[in-house]
PDB file of C-alpha atoms in Angstrom:
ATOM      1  CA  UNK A   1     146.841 -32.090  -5.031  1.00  0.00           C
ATOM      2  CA  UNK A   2     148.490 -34.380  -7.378  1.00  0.00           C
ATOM      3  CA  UNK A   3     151.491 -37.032  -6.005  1.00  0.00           C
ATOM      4  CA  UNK A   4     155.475 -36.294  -6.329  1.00  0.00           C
ATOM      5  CA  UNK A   5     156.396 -39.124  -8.092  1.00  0.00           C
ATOM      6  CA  UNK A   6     160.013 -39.571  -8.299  1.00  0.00           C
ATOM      7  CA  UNK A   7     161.371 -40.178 -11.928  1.00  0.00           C
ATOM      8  CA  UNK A   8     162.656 -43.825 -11.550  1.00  0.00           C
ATOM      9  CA  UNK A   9     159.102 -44.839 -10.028  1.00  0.00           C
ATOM     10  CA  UNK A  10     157.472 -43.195 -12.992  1.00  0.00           C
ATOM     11  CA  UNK A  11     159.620 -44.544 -15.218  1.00  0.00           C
ATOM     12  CA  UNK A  12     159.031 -48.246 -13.795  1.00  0.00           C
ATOM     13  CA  UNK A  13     155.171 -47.686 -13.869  1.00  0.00           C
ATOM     14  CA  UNK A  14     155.483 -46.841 -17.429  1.00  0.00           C
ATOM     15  CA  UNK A  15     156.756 -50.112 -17.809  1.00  0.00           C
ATOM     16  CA  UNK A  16     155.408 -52.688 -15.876  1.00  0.00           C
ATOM     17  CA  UNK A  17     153.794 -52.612 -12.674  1.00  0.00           C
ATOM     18  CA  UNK A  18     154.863 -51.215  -9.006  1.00  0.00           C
ATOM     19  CA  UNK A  19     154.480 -52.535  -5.915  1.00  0.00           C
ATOM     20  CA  UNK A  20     152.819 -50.979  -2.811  1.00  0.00           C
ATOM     21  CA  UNK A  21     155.783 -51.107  -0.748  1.00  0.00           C
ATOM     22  CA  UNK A  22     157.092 -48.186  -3.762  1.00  0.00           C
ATOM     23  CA  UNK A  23     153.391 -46.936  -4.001  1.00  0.00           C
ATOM     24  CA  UNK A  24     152.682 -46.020  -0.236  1.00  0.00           C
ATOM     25  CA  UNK A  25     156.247 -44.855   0.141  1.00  0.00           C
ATOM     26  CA  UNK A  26     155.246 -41.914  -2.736  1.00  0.00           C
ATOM     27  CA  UNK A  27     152.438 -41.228  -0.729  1.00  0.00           C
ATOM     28  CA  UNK A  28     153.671 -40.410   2.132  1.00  0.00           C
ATOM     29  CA  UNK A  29     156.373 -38.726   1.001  1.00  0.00           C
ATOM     30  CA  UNK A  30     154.184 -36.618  -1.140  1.00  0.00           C
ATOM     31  CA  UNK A  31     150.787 -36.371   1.576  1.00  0.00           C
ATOM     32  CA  UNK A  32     152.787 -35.686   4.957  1.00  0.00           C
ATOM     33  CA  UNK A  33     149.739 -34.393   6.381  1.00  0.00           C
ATOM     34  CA  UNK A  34     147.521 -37.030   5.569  1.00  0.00           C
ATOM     35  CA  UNK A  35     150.231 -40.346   6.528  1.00  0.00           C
ATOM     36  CA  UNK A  36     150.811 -38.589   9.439  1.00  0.00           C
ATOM     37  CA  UNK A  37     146.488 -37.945  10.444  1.00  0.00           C
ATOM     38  CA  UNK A  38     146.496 -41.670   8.816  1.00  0.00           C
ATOM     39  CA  UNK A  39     149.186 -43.387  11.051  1.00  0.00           C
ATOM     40  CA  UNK A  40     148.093 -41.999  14.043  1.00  0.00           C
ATOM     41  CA  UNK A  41     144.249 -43.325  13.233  1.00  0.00           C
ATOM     42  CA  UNK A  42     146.580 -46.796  12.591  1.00  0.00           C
ATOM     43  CA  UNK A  43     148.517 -47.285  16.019  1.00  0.00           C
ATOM     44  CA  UNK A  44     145.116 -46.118  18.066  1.00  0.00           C
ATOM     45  CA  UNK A  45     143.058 -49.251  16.237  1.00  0.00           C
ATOM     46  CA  UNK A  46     145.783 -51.433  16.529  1.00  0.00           C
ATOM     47  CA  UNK A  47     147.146 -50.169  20.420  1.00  0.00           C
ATOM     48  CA  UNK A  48     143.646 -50.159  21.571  1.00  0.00           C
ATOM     49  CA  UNK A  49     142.749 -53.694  20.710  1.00  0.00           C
ATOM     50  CA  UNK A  50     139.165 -52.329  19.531  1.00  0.00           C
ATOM     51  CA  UNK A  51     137.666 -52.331  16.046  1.00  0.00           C
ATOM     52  CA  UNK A  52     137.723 -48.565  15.595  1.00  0.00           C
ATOM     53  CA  UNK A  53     139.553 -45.631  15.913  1.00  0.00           C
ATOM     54  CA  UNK A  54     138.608 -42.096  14.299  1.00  0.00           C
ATOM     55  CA  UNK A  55     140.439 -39.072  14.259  1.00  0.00           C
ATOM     56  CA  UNK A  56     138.304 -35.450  14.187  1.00  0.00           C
ATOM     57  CA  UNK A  57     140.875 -32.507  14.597  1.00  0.00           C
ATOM     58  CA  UNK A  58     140.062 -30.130  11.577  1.00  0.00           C
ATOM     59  CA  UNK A  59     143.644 -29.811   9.603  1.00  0.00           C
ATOM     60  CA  UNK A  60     145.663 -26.910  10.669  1.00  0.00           C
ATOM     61  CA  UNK A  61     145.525 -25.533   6.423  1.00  0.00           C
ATOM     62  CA  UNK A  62     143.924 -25.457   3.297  1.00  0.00           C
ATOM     63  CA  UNK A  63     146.914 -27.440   1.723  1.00  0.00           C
ATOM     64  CA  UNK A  64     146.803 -30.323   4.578  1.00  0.00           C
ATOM     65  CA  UNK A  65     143.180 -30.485   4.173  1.00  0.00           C
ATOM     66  CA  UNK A  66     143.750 -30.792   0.067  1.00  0.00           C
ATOM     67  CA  UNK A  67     146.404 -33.471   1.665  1.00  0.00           C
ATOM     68  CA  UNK A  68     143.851 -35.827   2.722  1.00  0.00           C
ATOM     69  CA  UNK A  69     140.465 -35.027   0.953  1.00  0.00           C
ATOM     70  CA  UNK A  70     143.267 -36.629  -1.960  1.00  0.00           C
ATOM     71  CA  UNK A  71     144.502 -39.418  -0.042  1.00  0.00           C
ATOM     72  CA  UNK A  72     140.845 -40.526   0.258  1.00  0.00           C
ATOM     73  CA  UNK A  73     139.305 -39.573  -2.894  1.00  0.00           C
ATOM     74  CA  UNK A  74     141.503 -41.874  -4.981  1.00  0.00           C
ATOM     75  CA  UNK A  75     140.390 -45.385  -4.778  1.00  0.00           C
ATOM     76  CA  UNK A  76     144.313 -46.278  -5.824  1.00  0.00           C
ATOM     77  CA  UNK A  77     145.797 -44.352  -2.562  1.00  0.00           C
ATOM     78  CA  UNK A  78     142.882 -45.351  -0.422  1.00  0.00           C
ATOM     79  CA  UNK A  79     143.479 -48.874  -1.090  1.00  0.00           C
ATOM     80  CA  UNK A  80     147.109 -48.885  -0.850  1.00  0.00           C
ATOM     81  CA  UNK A  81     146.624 -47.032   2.340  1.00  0.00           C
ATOM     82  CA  UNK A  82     144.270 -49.412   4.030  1.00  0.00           C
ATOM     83  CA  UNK A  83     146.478 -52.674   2.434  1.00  0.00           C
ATOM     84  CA  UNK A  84     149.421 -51.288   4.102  1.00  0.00           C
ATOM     85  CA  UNK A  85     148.150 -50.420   7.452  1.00  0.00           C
ATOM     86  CA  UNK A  86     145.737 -53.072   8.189  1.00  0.00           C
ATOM     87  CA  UNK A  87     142.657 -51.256   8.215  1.00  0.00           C
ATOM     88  CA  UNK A  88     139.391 -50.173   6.496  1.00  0.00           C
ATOM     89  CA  UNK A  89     139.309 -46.253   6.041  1.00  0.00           C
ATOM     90  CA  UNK A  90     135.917 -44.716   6.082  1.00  0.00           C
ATOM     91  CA  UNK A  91     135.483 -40.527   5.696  1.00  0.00           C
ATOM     92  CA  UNK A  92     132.637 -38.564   6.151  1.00  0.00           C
ATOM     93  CA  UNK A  93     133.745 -34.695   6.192  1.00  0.00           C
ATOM     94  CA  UNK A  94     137.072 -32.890   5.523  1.00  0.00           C
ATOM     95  CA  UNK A  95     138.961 -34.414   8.879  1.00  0.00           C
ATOM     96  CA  UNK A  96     136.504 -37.013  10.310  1.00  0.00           C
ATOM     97  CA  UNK A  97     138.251 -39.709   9.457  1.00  0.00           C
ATOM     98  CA  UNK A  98     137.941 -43.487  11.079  1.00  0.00           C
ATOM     99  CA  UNK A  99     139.463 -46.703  10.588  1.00  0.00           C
ATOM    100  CA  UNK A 100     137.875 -50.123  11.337  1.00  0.00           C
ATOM    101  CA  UNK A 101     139.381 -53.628  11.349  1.00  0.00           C
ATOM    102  CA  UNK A 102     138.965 -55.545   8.807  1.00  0.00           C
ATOM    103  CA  UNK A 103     136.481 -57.702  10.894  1.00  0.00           C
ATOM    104  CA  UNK A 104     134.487 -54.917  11.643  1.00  0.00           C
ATOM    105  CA  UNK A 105     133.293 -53.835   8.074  1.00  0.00           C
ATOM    106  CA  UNK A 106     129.619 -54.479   7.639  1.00  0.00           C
ATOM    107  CA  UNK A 107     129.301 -54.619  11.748  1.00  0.00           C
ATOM    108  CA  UNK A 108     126.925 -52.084  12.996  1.00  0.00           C
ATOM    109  CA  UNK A 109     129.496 -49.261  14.061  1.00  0.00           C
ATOM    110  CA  UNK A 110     130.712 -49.329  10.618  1.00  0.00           C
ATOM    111  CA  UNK A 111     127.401 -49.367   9.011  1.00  0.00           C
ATOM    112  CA  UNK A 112     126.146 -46.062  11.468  1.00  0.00           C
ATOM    113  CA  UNK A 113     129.295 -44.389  10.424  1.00  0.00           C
ATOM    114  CA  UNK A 114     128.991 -44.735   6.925  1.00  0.00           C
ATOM    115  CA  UNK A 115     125.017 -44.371   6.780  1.00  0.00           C
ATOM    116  CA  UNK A 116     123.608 -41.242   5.752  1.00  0.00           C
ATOM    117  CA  UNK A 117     122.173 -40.709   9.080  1.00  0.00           C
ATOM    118  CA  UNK A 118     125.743 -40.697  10.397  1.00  0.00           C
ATOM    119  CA  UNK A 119     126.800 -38.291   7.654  1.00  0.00           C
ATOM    120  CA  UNK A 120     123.902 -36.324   9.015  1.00  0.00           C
ATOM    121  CA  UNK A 121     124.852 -36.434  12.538  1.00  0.00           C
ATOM    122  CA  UNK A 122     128.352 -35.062  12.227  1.00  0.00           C
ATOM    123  CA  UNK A 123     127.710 -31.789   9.853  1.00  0.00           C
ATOM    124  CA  UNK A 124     127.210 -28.468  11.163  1.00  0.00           C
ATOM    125  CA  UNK A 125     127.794 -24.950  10.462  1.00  0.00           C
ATOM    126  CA  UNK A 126     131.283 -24.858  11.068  1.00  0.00           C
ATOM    127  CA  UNK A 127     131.661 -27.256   8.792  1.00  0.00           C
ATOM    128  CA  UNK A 128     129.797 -25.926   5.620  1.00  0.00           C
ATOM    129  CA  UNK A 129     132.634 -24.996   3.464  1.00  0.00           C
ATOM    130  CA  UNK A 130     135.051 -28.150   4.418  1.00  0.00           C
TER     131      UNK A 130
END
């Protein structure tokens, strides 16, 4: 799953640096599926006025689930992501997805999500070949 990058934005990268404004705006025109799970997990931390949010609704194809295992696989789009939005992303299966505040990283919901007892916790068979 590889990003549509328009010709003038390649063009500029080639060149000199982009900015994340022009960054995010490639991703989410080019990961629909995964802005879309990724805003969502965005206005219920920020709405809910708590320091995390997670979203667990397996995606509805094999493309939208390519969507966002790329959107958090690359450390560049991951980052961008979380700069944009406010947030700390943290992933432990093909939709499980969760965002923290920034506040919360390190506190101990964060550190039971990303621990590999939490990875543990939240596999099972249904899940095998996400």
């Amino acid at each position: 799953m590889s990003l549509d990058v328009p010709t003038a934005l390649l063009e500029r990268a080639e060149t000199g640096e982009v900015t994340d404004t022009e960054f995010v705006d490639c991703v989410r025109q080019s990961l629909p599926y995964a802005w879309s799970v990724l805003s969502e997990v965005a206005v219920a931390l920020h709405a809910g006025g708590g320091e995390f949010a997670d979203h667990e609704v397996p995606p509805p194809s094999e493309t939208d689930r390519g969507q966002l295992l790329r959107a958090l696989a690359s450390d560049a789009i991951r980052g961008g992501l979380e700069r944009h939005f406010g947030m700390r992303l943290a992933f432990q299966n093909c939709h499980r997805v969760a965002a923290f505040t920034p506040s919360a990283v390190n506190g101990d919901r964060y550190r039971a999500f990303i621990s590999p007892r939490g990875q543990l916790l939240n596999q099972s068979p249904e899940l095998r070949d996400c």
